[in-house]
Short mmCIF file of C-alpha atoms and ligand atoms in Angstrom, two decimals:
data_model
loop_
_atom_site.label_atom_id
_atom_site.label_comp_id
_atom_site.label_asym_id
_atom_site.label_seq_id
_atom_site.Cartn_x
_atom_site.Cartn_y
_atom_site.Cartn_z
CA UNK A 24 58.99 68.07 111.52
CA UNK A 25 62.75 68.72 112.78
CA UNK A 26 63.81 72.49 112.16
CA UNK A 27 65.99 72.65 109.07
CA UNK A 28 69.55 73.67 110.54
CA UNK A 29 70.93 76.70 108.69
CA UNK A 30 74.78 76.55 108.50
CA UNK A 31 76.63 78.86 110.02
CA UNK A 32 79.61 78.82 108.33
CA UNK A 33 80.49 77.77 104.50
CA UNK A 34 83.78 76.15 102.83
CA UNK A 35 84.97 77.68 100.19
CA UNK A 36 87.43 76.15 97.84
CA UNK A 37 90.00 78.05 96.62
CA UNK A 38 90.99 76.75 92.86
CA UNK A 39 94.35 77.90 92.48
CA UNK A 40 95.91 76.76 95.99
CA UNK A 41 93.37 73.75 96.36
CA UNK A 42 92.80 74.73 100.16
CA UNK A 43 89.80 75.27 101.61
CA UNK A 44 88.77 78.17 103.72
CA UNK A 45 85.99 78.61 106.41
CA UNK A 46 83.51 82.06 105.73
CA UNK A 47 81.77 82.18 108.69
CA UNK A 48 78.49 83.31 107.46
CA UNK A 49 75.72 82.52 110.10
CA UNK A 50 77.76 85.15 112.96
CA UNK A 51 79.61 86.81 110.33
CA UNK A 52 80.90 89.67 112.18
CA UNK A 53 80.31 93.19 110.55
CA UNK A 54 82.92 95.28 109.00
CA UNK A 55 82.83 98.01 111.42
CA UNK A 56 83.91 95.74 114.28
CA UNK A 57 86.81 95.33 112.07
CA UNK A 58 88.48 98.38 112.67
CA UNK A 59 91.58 98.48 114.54
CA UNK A 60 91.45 99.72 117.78
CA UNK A 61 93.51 103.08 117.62
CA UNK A 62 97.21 101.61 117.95
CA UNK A 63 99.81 102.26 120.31
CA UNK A 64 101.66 103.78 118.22
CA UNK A 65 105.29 102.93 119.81
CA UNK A 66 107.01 104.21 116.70
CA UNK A 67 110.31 104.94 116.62
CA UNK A 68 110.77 109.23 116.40
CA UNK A 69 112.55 110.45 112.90
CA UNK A 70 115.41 110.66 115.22
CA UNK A 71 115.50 106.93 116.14
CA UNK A 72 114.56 105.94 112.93
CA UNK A 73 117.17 104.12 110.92
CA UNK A 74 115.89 104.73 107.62
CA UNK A 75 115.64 108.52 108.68
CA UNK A 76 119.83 108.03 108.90
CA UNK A 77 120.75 106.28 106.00
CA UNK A 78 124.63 107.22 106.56
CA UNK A 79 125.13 104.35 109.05
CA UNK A 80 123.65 102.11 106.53
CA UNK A 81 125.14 100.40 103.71
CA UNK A 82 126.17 102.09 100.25
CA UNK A 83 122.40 102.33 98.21
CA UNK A 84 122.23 99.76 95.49
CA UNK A 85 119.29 102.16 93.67
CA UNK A 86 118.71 105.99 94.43
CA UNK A 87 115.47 107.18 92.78
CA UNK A 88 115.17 109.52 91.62
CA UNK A 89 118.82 109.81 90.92
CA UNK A 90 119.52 113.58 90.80
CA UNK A 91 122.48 113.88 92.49
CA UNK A 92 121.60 116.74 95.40
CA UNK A 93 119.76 114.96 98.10
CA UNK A 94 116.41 114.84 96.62
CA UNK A 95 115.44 111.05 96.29
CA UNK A 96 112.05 109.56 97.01
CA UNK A 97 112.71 106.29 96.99
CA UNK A 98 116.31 104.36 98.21
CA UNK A 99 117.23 100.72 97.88
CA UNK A 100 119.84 99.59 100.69
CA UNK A 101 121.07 96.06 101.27
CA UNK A 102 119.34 94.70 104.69
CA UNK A 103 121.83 95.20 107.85
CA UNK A 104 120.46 92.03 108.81
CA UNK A 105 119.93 89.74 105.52
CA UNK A 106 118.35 86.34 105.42
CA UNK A 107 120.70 85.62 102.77
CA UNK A 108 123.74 86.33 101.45
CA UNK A 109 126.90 84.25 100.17
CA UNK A 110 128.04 83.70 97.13
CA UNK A 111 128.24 80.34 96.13
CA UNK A 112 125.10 77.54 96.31
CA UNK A 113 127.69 74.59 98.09
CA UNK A 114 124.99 71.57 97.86
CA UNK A 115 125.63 69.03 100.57
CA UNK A 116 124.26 65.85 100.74
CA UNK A 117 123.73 64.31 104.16
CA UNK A 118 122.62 60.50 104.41
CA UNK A 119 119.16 61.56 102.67
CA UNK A 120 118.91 65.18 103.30
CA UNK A 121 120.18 68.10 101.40
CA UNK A 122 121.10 71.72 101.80
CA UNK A 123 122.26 74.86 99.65
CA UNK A 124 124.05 78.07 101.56
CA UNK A 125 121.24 80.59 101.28
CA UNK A 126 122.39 82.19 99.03
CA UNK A 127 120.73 85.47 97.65
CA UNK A 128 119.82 88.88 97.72
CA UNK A 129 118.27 90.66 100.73
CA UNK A 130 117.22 94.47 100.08
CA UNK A 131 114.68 96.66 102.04
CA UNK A 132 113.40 99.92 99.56
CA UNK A 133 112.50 103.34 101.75
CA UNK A 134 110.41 105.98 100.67
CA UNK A 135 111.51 109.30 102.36
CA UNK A 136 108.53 110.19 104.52
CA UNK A 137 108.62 108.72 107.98
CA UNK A 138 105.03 108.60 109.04
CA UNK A 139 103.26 108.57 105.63
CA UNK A 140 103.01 105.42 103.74
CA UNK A 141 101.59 103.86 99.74
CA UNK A 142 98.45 104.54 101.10
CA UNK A 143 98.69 107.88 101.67
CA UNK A 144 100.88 109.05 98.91
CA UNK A 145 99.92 110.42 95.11
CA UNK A 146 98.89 108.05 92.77
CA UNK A 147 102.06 109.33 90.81
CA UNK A 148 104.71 108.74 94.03
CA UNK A 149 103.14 105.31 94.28
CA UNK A 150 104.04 104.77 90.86
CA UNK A 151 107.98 105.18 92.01
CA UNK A 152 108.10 102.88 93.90
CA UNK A 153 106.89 100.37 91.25
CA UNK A 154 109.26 101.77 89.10
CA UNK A 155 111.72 101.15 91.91
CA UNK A 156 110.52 97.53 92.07
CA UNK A 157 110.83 97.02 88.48
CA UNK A 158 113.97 98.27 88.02
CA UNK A 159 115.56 95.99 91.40
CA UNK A 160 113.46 92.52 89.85
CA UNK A 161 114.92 92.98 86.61
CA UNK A 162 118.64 93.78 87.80
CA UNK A 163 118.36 90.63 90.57
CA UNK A 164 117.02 88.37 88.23
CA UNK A 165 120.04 88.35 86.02
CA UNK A 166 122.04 87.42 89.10
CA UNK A 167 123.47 83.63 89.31
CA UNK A 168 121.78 81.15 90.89
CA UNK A 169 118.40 83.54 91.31
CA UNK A 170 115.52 82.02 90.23
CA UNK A 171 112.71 84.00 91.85
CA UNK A 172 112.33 87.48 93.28
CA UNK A 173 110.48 87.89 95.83
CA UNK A 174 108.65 91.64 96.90
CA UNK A 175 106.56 92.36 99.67
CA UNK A 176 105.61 94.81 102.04
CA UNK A 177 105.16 94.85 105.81
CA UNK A 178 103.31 97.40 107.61
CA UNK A 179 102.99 97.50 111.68
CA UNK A 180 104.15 95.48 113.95
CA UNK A 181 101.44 92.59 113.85
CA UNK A 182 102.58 92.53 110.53
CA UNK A 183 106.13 91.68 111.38
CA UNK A 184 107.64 95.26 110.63
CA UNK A 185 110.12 95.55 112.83
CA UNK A 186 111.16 99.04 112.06
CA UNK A 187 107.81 101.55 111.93
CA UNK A 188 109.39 103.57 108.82
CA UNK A 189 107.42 102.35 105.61
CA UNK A 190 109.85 99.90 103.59
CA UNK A 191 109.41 96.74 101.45
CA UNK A 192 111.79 94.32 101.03
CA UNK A 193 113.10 92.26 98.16
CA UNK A 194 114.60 88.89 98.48
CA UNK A 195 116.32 87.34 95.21
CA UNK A 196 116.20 83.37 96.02
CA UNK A 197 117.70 79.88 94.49
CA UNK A 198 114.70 78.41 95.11
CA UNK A 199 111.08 78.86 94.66
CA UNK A 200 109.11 79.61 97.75
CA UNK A 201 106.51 77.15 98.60
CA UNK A 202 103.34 79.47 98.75
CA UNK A 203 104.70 80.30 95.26
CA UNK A 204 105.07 76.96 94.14
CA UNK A 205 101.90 75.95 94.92
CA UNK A 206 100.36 78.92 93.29
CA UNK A 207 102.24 78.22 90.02
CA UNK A 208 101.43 74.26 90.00
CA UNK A 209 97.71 75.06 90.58
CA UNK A 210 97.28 77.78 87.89
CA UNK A 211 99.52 74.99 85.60
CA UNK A 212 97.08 72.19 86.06
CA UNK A 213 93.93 74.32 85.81
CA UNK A 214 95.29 75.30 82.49
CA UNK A 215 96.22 71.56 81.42
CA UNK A 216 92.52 70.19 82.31
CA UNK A 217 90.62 73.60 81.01
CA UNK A 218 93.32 75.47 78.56
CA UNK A 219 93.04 78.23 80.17
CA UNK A 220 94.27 80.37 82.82
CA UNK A 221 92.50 79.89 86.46
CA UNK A 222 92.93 83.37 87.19
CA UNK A 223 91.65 84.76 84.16
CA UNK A 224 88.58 81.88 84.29
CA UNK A 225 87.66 83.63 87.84
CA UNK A 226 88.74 87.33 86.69
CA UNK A 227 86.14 87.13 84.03
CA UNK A 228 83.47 85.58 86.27
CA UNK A 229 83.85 88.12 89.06
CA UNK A 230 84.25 91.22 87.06
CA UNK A 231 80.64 90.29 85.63
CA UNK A 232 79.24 89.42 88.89
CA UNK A 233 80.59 92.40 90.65
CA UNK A 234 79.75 91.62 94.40
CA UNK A 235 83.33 90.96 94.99
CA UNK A 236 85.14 93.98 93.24
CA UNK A 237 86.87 96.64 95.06
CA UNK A 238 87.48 99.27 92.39
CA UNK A 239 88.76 99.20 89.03
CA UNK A 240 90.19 101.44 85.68
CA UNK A 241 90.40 99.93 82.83
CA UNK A 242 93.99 97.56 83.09
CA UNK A 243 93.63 96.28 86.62
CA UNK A 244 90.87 95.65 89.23
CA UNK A 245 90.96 94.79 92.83
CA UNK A 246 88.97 92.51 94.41
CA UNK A 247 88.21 90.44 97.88
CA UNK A 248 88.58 86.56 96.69
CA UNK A 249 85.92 84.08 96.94
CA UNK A 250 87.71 81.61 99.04
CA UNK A 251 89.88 84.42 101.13
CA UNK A 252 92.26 83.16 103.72
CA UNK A 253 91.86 86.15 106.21
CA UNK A 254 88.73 88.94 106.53
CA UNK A 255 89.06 91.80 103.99
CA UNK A 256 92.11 90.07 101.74
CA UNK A 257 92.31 92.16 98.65
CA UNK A 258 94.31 91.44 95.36
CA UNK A 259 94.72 93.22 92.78
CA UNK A 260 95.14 91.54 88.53
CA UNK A 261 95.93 93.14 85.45
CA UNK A 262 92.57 92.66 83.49
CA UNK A 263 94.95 91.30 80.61
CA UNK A 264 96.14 87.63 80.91
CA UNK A 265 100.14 88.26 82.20
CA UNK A 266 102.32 85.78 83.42
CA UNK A 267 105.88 88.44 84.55
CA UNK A 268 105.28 90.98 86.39
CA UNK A 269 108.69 92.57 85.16
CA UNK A 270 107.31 93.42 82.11
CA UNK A 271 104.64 95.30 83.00
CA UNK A 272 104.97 98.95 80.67
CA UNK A 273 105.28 102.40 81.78
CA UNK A 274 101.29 103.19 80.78
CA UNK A 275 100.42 100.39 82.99
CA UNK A 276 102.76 101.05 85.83
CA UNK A 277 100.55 104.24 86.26
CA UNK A 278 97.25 102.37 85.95
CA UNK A 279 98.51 99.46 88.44
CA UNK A 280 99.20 102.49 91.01
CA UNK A 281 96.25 103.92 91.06
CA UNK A 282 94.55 100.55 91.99
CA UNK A 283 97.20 99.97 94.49
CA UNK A 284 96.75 103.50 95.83
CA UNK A 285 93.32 103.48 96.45
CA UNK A 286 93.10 99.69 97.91
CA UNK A 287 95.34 100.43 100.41
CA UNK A 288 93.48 103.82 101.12
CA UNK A 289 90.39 101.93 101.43
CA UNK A 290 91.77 99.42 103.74
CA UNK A 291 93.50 101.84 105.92
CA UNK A 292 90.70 104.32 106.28
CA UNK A 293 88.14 101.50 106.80
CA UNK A 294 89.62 99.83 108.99
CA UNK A 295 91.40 102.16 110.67
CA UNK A 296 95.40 102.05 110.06
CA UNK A 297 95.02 98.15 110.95
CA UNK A 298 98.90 96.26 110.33
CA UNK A 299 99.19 94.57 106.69
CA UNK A 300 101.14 92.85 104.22
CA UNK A 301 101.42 92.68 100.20
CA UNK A 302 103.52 91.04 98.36
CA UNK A 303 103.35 90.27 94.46
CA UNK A 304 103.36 86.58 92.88
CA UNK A 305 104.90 86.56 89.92
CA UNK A 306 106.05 83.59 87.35
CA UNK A 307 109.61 82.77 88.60
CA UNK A 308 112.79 83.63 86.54
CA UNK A 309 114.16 80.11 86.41
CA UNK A 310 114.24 80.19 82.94
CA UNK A 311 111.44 77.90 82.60
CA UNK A 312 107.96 78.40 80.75
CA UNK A 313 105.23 80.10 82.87
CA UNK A 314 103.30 81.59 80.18
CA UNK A 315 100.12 79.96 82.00
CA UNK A 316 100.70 81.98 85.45
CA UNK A 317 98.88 85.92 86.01
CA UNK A 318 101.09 87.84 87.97
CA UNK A 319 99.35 89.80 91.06
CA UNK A 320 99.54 91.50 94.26
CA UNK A 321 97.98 90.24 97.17
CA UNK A 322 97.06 92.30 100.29
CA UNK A 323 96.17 90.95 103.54
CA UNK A 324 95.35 93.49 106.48
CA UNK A 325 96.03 91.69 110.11
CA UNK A 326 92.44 91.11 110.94
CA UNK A 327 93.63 87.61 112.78
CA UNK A 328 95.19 85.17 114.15
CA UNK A 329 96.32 82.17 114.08
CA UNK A 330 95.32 80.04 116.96
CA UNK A 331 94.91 75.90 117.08
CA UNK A 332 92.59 74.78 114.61
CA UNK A 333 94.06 76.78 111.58
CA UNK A 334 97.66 75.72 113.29
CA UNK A 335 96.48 72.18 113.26
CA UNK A 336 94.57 71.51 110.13
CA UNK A 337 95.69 74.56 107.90
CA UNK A 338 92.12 75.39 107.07
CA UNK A 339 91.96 79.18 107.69
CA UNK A 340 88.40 81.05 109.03
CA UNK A 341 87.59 84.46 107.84
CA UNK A 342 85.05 86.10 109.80
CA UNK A 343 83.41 88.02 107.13
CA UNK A 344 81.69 87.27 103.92
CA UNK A 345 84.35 88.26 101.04
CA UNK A 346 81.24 90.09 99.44
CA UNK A 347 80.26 91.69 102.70
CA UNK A 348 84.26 92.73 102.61
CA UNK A 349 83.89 93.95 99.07
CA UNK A 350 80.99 96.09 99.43
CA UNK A 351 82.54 97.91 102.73
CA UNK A 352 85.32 98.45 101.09
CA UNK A 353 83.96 99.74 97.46
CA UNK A 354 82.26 102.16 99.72
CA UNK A 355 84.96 104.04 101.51
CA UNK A 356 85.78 107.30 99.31
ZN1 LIG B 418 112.20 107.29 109.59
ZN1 LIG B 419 95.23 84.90 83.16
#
């Protein structure tokens, strides 16, 4: 009788996005051969460091807090260097393409301490720089032309920081981006087909189940996703079906940074200060109706990269179970 193959690896379908990702299950690797090996840490010094000398920057759009005598946490600069700017949209049609001027809003936000980052700070610093966020989304949204604000977070230089101070950046756009886009048209037929939200369908399914939960209180939970593009991806939900981000109230702002706080913490102590991005997705403020969409944060620590198969077919492989992930991380106090 022929030997009944096991597979090594499973596809795993991610609802929202409608890719499909490879868990490699049969050689999973395990989570301690995750950790980063210690970085060269080639750092800039505080004296170097541009966001150490914010005089030969441009004037702050947002000083937080705003006391007057030097003693902000958080600052909100324009970029030196933006990937947009301009003023006007100026659509051009060429034979049958099209353009816009990129036109937007291109801001980087610095919190004071050179070396120490979200991950390190008090739950109640962290909770600044949401307020920070807030505060920048809601003034940018209002701007003409913006339709969606965009805020992420790069950490390292695999991660595409290109200054080591910790920073996020904010970019106010005409358009919505095309991760985005896809995001908000899968979460908007789920809820055509199944009136209801996808997010919420799979919140309520893995809070029960567990295996895949990171750590919780009671308005928001992190977890590692079933179908998870890269080893040890972690996002982070309010519990309650929300579709803006911007709205999100002072009592929760706490709440949310406490679960942002201590996912990072896990992340970066268990795998050793590896390079990583976040960045929220949030319903666009085109004006339109996104009432369907829940508004999240999505972490993803460097743990590869790409090389020709997920350059040539899209289809990404994470090398650990999510729930293998999940459980490594729920672990690390
Ligand atoms: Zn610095
Ligand atoms: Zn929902």
């Amino acid at each position: 009788m022929p030997e009944e193959k096991k597979s090594v690896s499973e596809l795993r379908f991610d609802l929202v996005s409608k890719d499909w990702v490879v868990i490699a299950t049969g050689r999973s690797r395990r989570p301690e051969t995750f950790k980063s090996e210690q970085r060269i840490k080639e750092e800039t010094s505080e004296k170097n460091c541009p966001f150490c000398h914010l005089e030969n920057q441009g004037k702050p759009v947002l000083v937080y807090p705003d006391s007057g005598d030097n003693n902000w946490e958080v600052v909100v600069i324009p970029n030196k260097y933006p990937a947009f700017s301009g003023a006007d949209l100026n659509e051009r049609l060429v034979g049958p393409y099209r353009t816009i001027d990129g036109v937007g809003f291109h801001e980087v936000v610095i919190t004071r301490d050179h070396y120490q980052h979200l991950a390190h700070f008090k739950i109640e610093k962290v909770k600044q720089v949401i307020d920070v966020y807030q505060e920048r989304y809601l003034e940018l949204m209002n701007e003409k032309f913006i339709n969606y604000v965009s805020i992420f977070h790069n950490y390292g230089r695999e991660a595409g920081a290109s200054i080591f101070h910790p920073h996020s950046q904010i970019i106010a756009l005409p358009i919505t981006d095309p991760d985005l886009r896809r995001s908000i048209d899968g979460s908007h037929e789920f809820f055509e087909i199944h009136k209801k939200c996808v997010h919420c369908t799979m919140l309520e399914w893995d809070m029960k189940e567990k295996s895949r939960v990171v750590f919780e209180n009671d308005k928001f939970v992190s977890l590692v996703p079933f179908a998870s593009k890269v080893a040890f991806e972690v996002r982070i939900y309010p519990k309650e079906h929300k579709a803006y981000f911007e709205r999100i109230k002072e009592e929760e702002k706490i709440k949310l940074a406490e679960v942002l706080q201590v996912s990072l913490n896990k992340i970066c102590k268990g795998l050793v200060d590896p390079a990583f991005n976040f960045f929220i997705h949030t319903a666009p403020c085109d004006g339109r109706n996104y009432d369907h969409y829940h508004w999240h944060f999505e972490i993803l620590p460097k743990t590869s990269v790409w090389a020709g198969f997920e350059l040539c077919t899209g289809v990404q492989i994470s090398t650990i179970e999510p729930e293998k992930a999940a459980e490594y991380l729920r672990n690390i106090e």
